[in-house]
Amino acid sequence: MKTLYLLRHGKAVSESLGVDDHERPLEPRGQAAALVVGNQLRERGERLNLILCSTARRVQETLAQVLVGLNAAEAIPEIKHEPGLYLCGHRALLGRLRLLPEAAEAVLVIGHNPELHELTISLVRNGRLEGLRKLRDKFPPASCAILDCNIGGWAGLGPGVARLMALILPQE
């Protein structure tokens, strides 16, 4: 059994401000929401082995806040900053996840929509009813889906192999 955490970056400043999309920073509420996610993961007792994150500024800032909330100084997971996760599409993201090292039992991916939402919908076959309903509607900024994946190894990750264990929505 593997655990996958799919986290959309926090709310970023508007594209209309003329900042290159890759360089858009988080709004203050995006920073606060990312901190809430880290706190929730810590309170749930989640232990991460590996974090994959896009190189976009808003994702890097989300990661920084999540690590504060996790109090990651106690046990810093391996972190990989991957340019290929920037707006890659859900099929490419799934392909990347299938290459994860088998030793990684609990992996957090921080990235972008629509790929995170599409991948989550594809992977989940069942789970907590309330969370499933919310997930089908949208995947807002700083949402984090926690999936138990019924696979022996990451190469087996695919449609319908996961159970939605929790959906963290900081705005709630």
PDB file of C-alpha atoms in Angstrom:
ATOM      1  CA  MET A   1       0.000   0.000   0.000  1.00  0.00           C
ATOM      2  CA  LYS A   2       1.308   3.440  -0.962  1.00  0.00           C
ATOM      3  CA  THR A   3       0.002   6.834   0.142  1.00  0.00           C
ATOM      4  CA  LEU A   4      -0.182   9.714  -2.286  1.00  0.00           C
ATOM      5  CA  TYR A   5      -0.846  13.320  -1.286  1.00  0.00           C
ATOM      6  CA  LEU A   6      -1.880  15.592  -4.154  1.00  0.00           C
ATOM      7  CA  LEU A   7      -1.684  19.272  -3.209  1.00  0.00           C
ATOM      8  CA  ARG A   8      -2.595  22.189  -5.423  1.00  0.00           C
ATOM      9  CA  HIS A   9      -0.520  25.307  -4.765  1.00  0.00           C
ATOM     10  CA  GLY A  10      -2.063  28.101  -2.738  1.00  0.00           C
ATOM     11  CA  LYS A  11      -3.837  31.116  -4.223  1.00  0.00           C
ATOM     12  CA  ALA A  12      -1.414  33.114  -6.352  1.00  0.00           C
ATOM     13  CA  VAL A  13      -1.481  36.753  -7.410  1.00  0.00           C
ATOM     14  CA  SER A  14      -3.505  37.502 -10.520  1.00  0.00           C
ATOM     15  CA  GLU A  15      -2.018  36.970 -13.962  1.00  0.00           C
ATOM     16  CA  SER A  16      -3.268  40.452 -14.824  1.00  0.00           C
ATOM     17  CA  LEU A  17      -0.427  42.005 -12.791  1.00  0.00           C
ATOM     18  CA  GLY A  18       1.938  41.352 -15.688  1.00  0.00           C
ATOM     19  CA  VAL A  19       4.139  38.847 -13.860  1.00  0.00           C
ATOM     20  CA  ASP A  20       5.351  35.863 -15.882  1.00  0.00           C
ATOM     21  CA  ASP A  21       3.128  32.906 -14.966  1.00  0.00           C
ATOM     22  CA  HIS A  22       6.030  30.790 -13.695  1.00  0.00           C
ATOM     23  CA  GLU A  23       7.083  33.635 -11.377  1.00  0.00           C
ATOM     24  CA  ARG A  24       3.712  34.493  -9.828  1.00  0.00           C
ATOM     25  CA  PRO A  25       3.973  34.521  -6.005  1.00  0.00           C
ATOM     26  CA  LEU A  26       1.341  33.469  -3.508  1.00  0.00           C
ATOM     27  CA  GLU A  27      -1.138  35.941  -2.113  1.00  0.00           C
ATOM     28  CA  PRO A  28      -1.059  36.247   1.693  1.00  0.00           C
ATOM     29  CA  ARG A  29      -4.190  34.066   1.924  1.00  0.00           C
ATOM     30  CA  GLY A  30      -2.430  31.466  -0.242  1.00  0.00           C
ATOM     31  CA  GLN A  31       0.460  31.402   2.210  1.00  0.00           C
ATOM     32  CA  ALA A  32      -1.932  31.049   5.146  1.00  0.00           C
ATOM     33  CA  ALA A  33      -3.823  28.207   3.443  1.00  0.00           C
ATOM     34  CA  ALA A  34      -0.593  26.306   2.732  1.00  0.00           C
ATOM     35  CA  LEU A  35       0.354  26.624   6.393  1.00  0.00           C
ATOM     36  CA  VAL A  36      -3.053  25.202   7.345  1.00  0.00           C
ATOM     37  CA  VAL A  37      -2.418  22.188   5.091  1.00  0.00           C
ATOM     38  CA  GLY A  38       0.945  21.572   6.757  1.00  0.00           C
ATOM     39  CA  ASN A  39      -0.664  21.854  10.188  1.00  0.00           C
ATOM     40  CA  GLN A  40      -3.431  19.431   9.186  1.00  0.00           C
ATOM     41  CA  LEU A  41      -0.922  16.891   7.880  1.00  0.00           C
ATOM     42  CA  ARG A  42       1.080  17.155  11.120  1.00  0.00           C
ATOM     43  CA  GLU A  43      -2.051  16.797  13.267  1.00  0.00           C
ATOM     44  CA  ARG A  44      -3.071  13.716  11.276  1.00  0.00           C
ATOM     45  CA  GLY A  45       0.338  12.196  11.989  1.00  0.00           C
ATOM     46  CA  GLU A  46       1.264  11.930   8.311  1.00  0.00           C
ATOM     47  CA  ARG A  47       4.883  10.974   7.607  1.00  0.00           C
ATOM     48  CA  LEU A  48       6.225  11.805   4.162  1.00  0.00           C
ATOM     49  CA  ASN A  49       9.179  10.080   2.489  1.00  0.00           C
ATOM     50  CA  LEU A  50       9.368  12.216  -0.629  1.00  0.00           C
ATOM     51  CA  ILE A  51       8.053  15.543  -1.905  1.00  0.00           C
ATOM     52  CA  LEU A  52       7.879  16.360  -5.606  1.00  0.00           C
ATOM     53  CA  CYS A  53       7.143  19.931  -6.542  1.00  0.00           C
ATOM     54  CA  SER A  54       6.962  22.108  -9.597  1.00  0.00           C
ATOM     55  CA  THR A  55       9.576  24.825  -9.915  1.00  0.00           C
ATOM     56  CA  ALA A  56       6.947  27.571 -10.257  1.00  0.00           C
ATOM     57  CA  ARG A  57       7.383  30.244  -7.597  1.00  0.00           C
ATOM     58  CA  ARG A  58       3.851  29.788  -6.197  1.00  0.00           C
ATOM     59  CA  VAL A  59       4.516  26.070  -5.712  1.00  0.00           C
ATOM     60  CA  GLN A  60       7.870  26.684  -4.036  1.00  0.00           C
ATOM     61  CA  GLU A  61       6.220  29.173  -1.671  1.00  0.00           C
ATOM     62  CA  THR A  62       3.441  26.648  -0.952  1.00  0.00           C
ATOM     63  CA  LEU A  63       6.071  24.032  -0.118  1.00  0.00           C
ATOM     64  CA  ALA A  64       7.841  26.412   2.278  1.00  0.00           C
ATOM     65  CA  GLN A  65       4.622  27.045   4.225  1.00  0.00           C
ATOM     66  CA  VAL A  66       3.647  23.364   4.279  1.00  0.00           C
ATOM     67  CA  LEU A  67       7.058  22.484   5.723  1.00  0.00           C
ATOM     68  CA  VAL A  68       6.593  25.074   8.478  1.00  0.00           C
ATOM     69  CA  GLY A  69       3.190  23.584   9.315  1.00  0.00           C
ATOM     70  CA  LEU A  70       4.581  20.059   9.266  1.00  0.00           C
ATOM     71  CA  ASN A  71       7.378  21.144  11.575  1.00  0.00           C
ATOM     72  CA  ALA A  72       9.574  19.306   9.093  1.00  0.00           C
ATOM     73  CA  ALA A  73      12.764  20.130  10.980  1.00  0.00           C
ATOM     74  CA  GLU A  74      12.025  16.985  12.994  1.00  0.00           C
ATOM     75  CA  ALA A  75      12.184  14.731   9.938  1.00  0.00           C
ATOM     76  CA  ILE A  76      12.850  16.435   6.625  1.00  0.00           C
ATOM     77  CA  PRO A  77      11.620  14.315   3.728  1.00  0.00           C
ATOM     78  CA  GLU A  78      13.573  14.167   0.482  1.00  0.00           C
ATOM     79  CA  ILE A  79      12.487  17.054  -1.770  1.00  0.00           C
ATOM     80  CA  LYS A  80      12.770  17.106  -5.561  1.00  0.00           C
ATOM     81  CA  HIS A  81      12.127  20.331  -7.470  1.00  0.00           C
ATOM     82  CA  GLU A  82      11.075  19.247 -10.952  1.00  0.00           C
ATOM     83  CA  PRO A  83      10.605  21.655 -13.877  1.00  0.00           C
ATOM     84  CA  GLY A  84       8.671  18.921 -15.719  1.00  0.00           C
ATOM     85  CA  LEU A  85       5.795  19.214 -13.239  1.00  0.00           C
ATOM     86  CA  TYR A  86       4.992  22.765 -14.352  1.00  0.00           C
ATOM     87  CA  LEU A  87       1.616  22.548 -16.123  1.00  0.00           C
ATOM     88  CA  CYS A  88       2.463  19.085 -17.456  1.00  0.00           C
ATOM     89  CA  GLY A  89      -0.995  17.544 -17.844  1.00  0.00           C
ATOM     90  CA  HIS A  90      -2.394  14.657 -15.821  1.00  0.00           C
ATOM     91  CA  ARG A  91      -1.086  11.890 -18.121  1.00  0.00           C
ATOM     92  CA  ALA A  92       2.482  13.150 -17.888  1.00  0.00           C
ATOM     93  CA  LEU A  93       2.101  13.512 -14.123  1.00  0.00           C
ATOM     94  CA  LEU A  94       0.852   9.935 -13.844  1.00  0.00           C
ATOM     95  CA  GLY A  95       3.808   8.778 -15.940  1.00  0.00           C
ATOM     96  CA  ARG A  96       6.209  10.560 -13.585  1.00  0.00           C
ATOM     97  CA  LEU A  97       4.572   9.035 -10.511  1.00  0.00           C
ATOM     98  CA  ARG A  98       4.887   5.542 -11.964  1.00  0.00           C
ATOM     99  CA  LEU A  99       8.672   6.055 -11.867  1.00  0.00           C
ATOM    100  CA  LEU A 100       8.804   6.815  -8.134  1.00  0.00           C
ATOM    101  CA  PRO A 101      11.268   4.754  -6.103  1.00  0.00           C
ATOM    102  CA  GLU A 102       9.648   1.759  -4.439  1.00  0.00           C
ATOM    103  CA  ALA A 103      11.159   2.729  -1.085  1.00  0.00           C
ATOM    104  CA  ALA A 104       8.963   5.846  -1.055  1.00  0.00           C
ATOM    105  CA  GLU A 105       5.790   4.810   0.761  1.00  0.00           C
ATOM    106  CA  ALA A 106       4.266   8.278   1.257  1.00  0.00           C
ATOM    107  CA  VAL A 107       4.720  10.890  -1.473  1.00  0.00           C
ATOM    108  CA  LEU A 108       3.479  14.482  -1.589  1.00  0.00           C
ATOM    109  CA  VAL A 109       3.114  16.116  -5.003  1.00  0.00           C
ATOM    110  CA  ILE A 110       2.657  19.886  -5.095  1.00  0.00           C
ATOM    111  CA  GLY A 111       1.609  21.259  -8.433  1.00  0.00           C
ATOM    112  CA  HIS A 112      -1.057  22.797 -10.587  1.00  0.00           C
ATOM    113  CA  ASN A 113      -4.579  22.439 -11.872  1.00  0.00           C
ATOM    114  CA  PRO A 114      -6.156  21.086 -13.939  1.00  0.00           C
ATOM    115  CA  GLU A 115      -3.752  18.120 -13.856  1.00  0.00           C
ATOM    116  CA  LEU A 116      -3.972  17.492 -10.105  1.00  0.00           C
ATOM    117  CA  HIS A 117      -7.763  17.509 -10.110  1.00  0.00           C
ATOM    118  CA  GLU A 118      -7.958  15.320 -13.227  1.00  0.00           C
ATOM    119  CA  LEU A 119      -5.399  12.858 -11.828  1.00  0.00           C
ATOM    120  CA  THR A 120      -7.177  12.644  -8.476  1.00  0.00           C
ATOM    121  CA  ILE A 121     -10.534  11.964 -10.129  1.00  0.00           C
ATOM    122  CA  SER A 122      -8.919   9.299 -12.311  1.00  0.00           C
ATOM    123  CA  LEU A 123      -7.175   7.480  -9.448  1.00  0.00           C
ATOM    124  CA  VAL A 124     -10.011   7.459  -6.913  1.00  0.00           C
ATOM    125  CA  ARG A 125     -12.473   4.569  -6.968  1.00  0.00           C
ATOM    126  CA  ASN A 126     -14.054   5.094  -3.539  1.00  0.00           C
ATOM    127  CA  GLY A 127     -13.625   6.851  -0.241  1.00  0.00           C
ATOM    128  CA  ARG A 128     -15.385   9.125   2.194  1.00  0.00           C
ATOM    129  CA  LEU A 129     -18.651  10.167   0.566  1.00  0.00           C
ATOM    130  CA  GLU A 130     -18.543  13.830   1.601  1.00  0.00           C
ATOM    131  CA  GLY A 131     -14.975  14.175   0.307  1.00  0.00           C
ATOM    132  CA  LEU A 132     -15.867  12.458  -2.970  1.00  0.00           C
ATOM    133  CA  ARG A 133     -18.751  14.877  -3.545  1.00  0.00           C
ATOM    134  CA  LYS A 134     -16.543  17.892  -2.918  1.00  0.00           C
ATOM    135  CA  LEU A 135     -13.766  16.482  -5.075  1.00  0.00           C
ATOM    136  CA  ARG A 136     -16.061  15.994  -8.047  1.00  0.00           C
ATOM    137  CA  ASP A 137     -17.070  19.679  -7.937  1.00  0.00           C
ATOM    138  CA  LYS A 138     -13.664  21.342  -7.802  1.00  0.00           C
ATOM    139  CA  PHE A 139     -10.121  21.290  -6.463  1.00  0.00           C
ATOM    140  CA  PRO A 140      -9.544  24.833  -5.154  1.00  0.00           C
ATOM    141  CA  PRO A 141      -6.147  26.357  -4.358  1.00  0.00           C
ATOM    142  CA  ALA A 142      -4.354  24.642  -1.451  1.00  0.00           C
ATOM    143  CA  SER A 143      -6.619  21.578  -1.632  1.00  0.00           C
ATOM    144  CA  CYS A 144      -4.897  18.364  -0.623  1.00  0.00           C
ATOM    145  CA  ALA A 145      -6.257  14.920  -1.463  1.00  0.00           C
ATOM    146  CA  ILE A 146      -4.880  12.029   0.587  1.00  0.00           C
ATOM    147  CA  LEU A 147      -5.096   8.750  -1.297  1.00  0.00           C
ATOM    148  CA  ASP A 148      -4.382   5.204  -0.170  1.00  0.00           C
ATOM    149  CA  CYS A 149      -3.283   3.401  -3.296  1.00  0.00           C
ATOM    150  CA  ASN A 150      -3.888  -0.331  -3.467  1.00  0.00           C
ATOM    151  CA  ILE A 151      -0.704  -1.099  -5.390  1.00  0.00           C
ATOM    152  CA  GLY A 152       2.412  -3.091  -4.691  1.00  0.00           C
ATOM    153  CA  GLY A 153       4.627  -0.607  -6.478  1.00  0.00           C
ATOM    154  CA  TRP A 154       4.312   2.810  -8.068  1.00  0.00           C
ATOM    155  CA  ALA A 155       4.422   1.319 -11.574  1.00  0.00           C
ATOM    156  CA  GLY A 156       0.926  -0.023 -10.854  1.00  0.00           C
ATOM    157  CA  LEU A 157      -0.537   3.431 -10.247  1.00  0.00           C
ATOM    158  CA  GLY A 158      -3.505   3.968 -12.515  1.00  0.00           C
ATOM    159  CA  PRO A 159      -7.228   4.611 -12.796  1.00  0.00           C
ATOM    160  CA  GLY A 160      -9.349   3.347  -9.937  1.00  0.00           C
ATOM    161  CA  VAL A 161      -6.565   2.083  -7.657  1.00  0.00           C
ATOM    162  CA  ALA A 162      -6.985   4.635  -4.874  1.00  0.00           C
ATOM    163  CA  ARG A 163      -9.282   5.321  -1.963  1.00  0.00           C
ATOM    164  CA  LEU A 164      -9.836   8.939  -0.923  1.00  0.00           C
ATOM    165  CA  MET A 165      -8.898   8.992   2.757  1.00  0.00           C
ATOM    166  CA  ALA A 166      -9.252  12.728   3.242  1.00  0.00           C
ATOM    167  CA  LEU A 167      -9.707  15.965   1.366  1.00  0.00           C
ATOM    168  CA  ILE A 168      -8.162  18.952   3.125  1.00  0.00           C
ATOM    169  CA  LEU A 169      -9.817  22.201   2.091  1.00  0.00           C
ATOM    170  CA  PRO A 170      -8.193  25.022   4.097  1.00  0.00           C
ATOM    171  CA  GLN A 171     -10.960  27.495   3.290  1.00  0.00           C
ATOM    172  CA  GLU A 172     -13.333  25.313   5.308  1.00  0.00           C
TER     173      GLU A 172
END
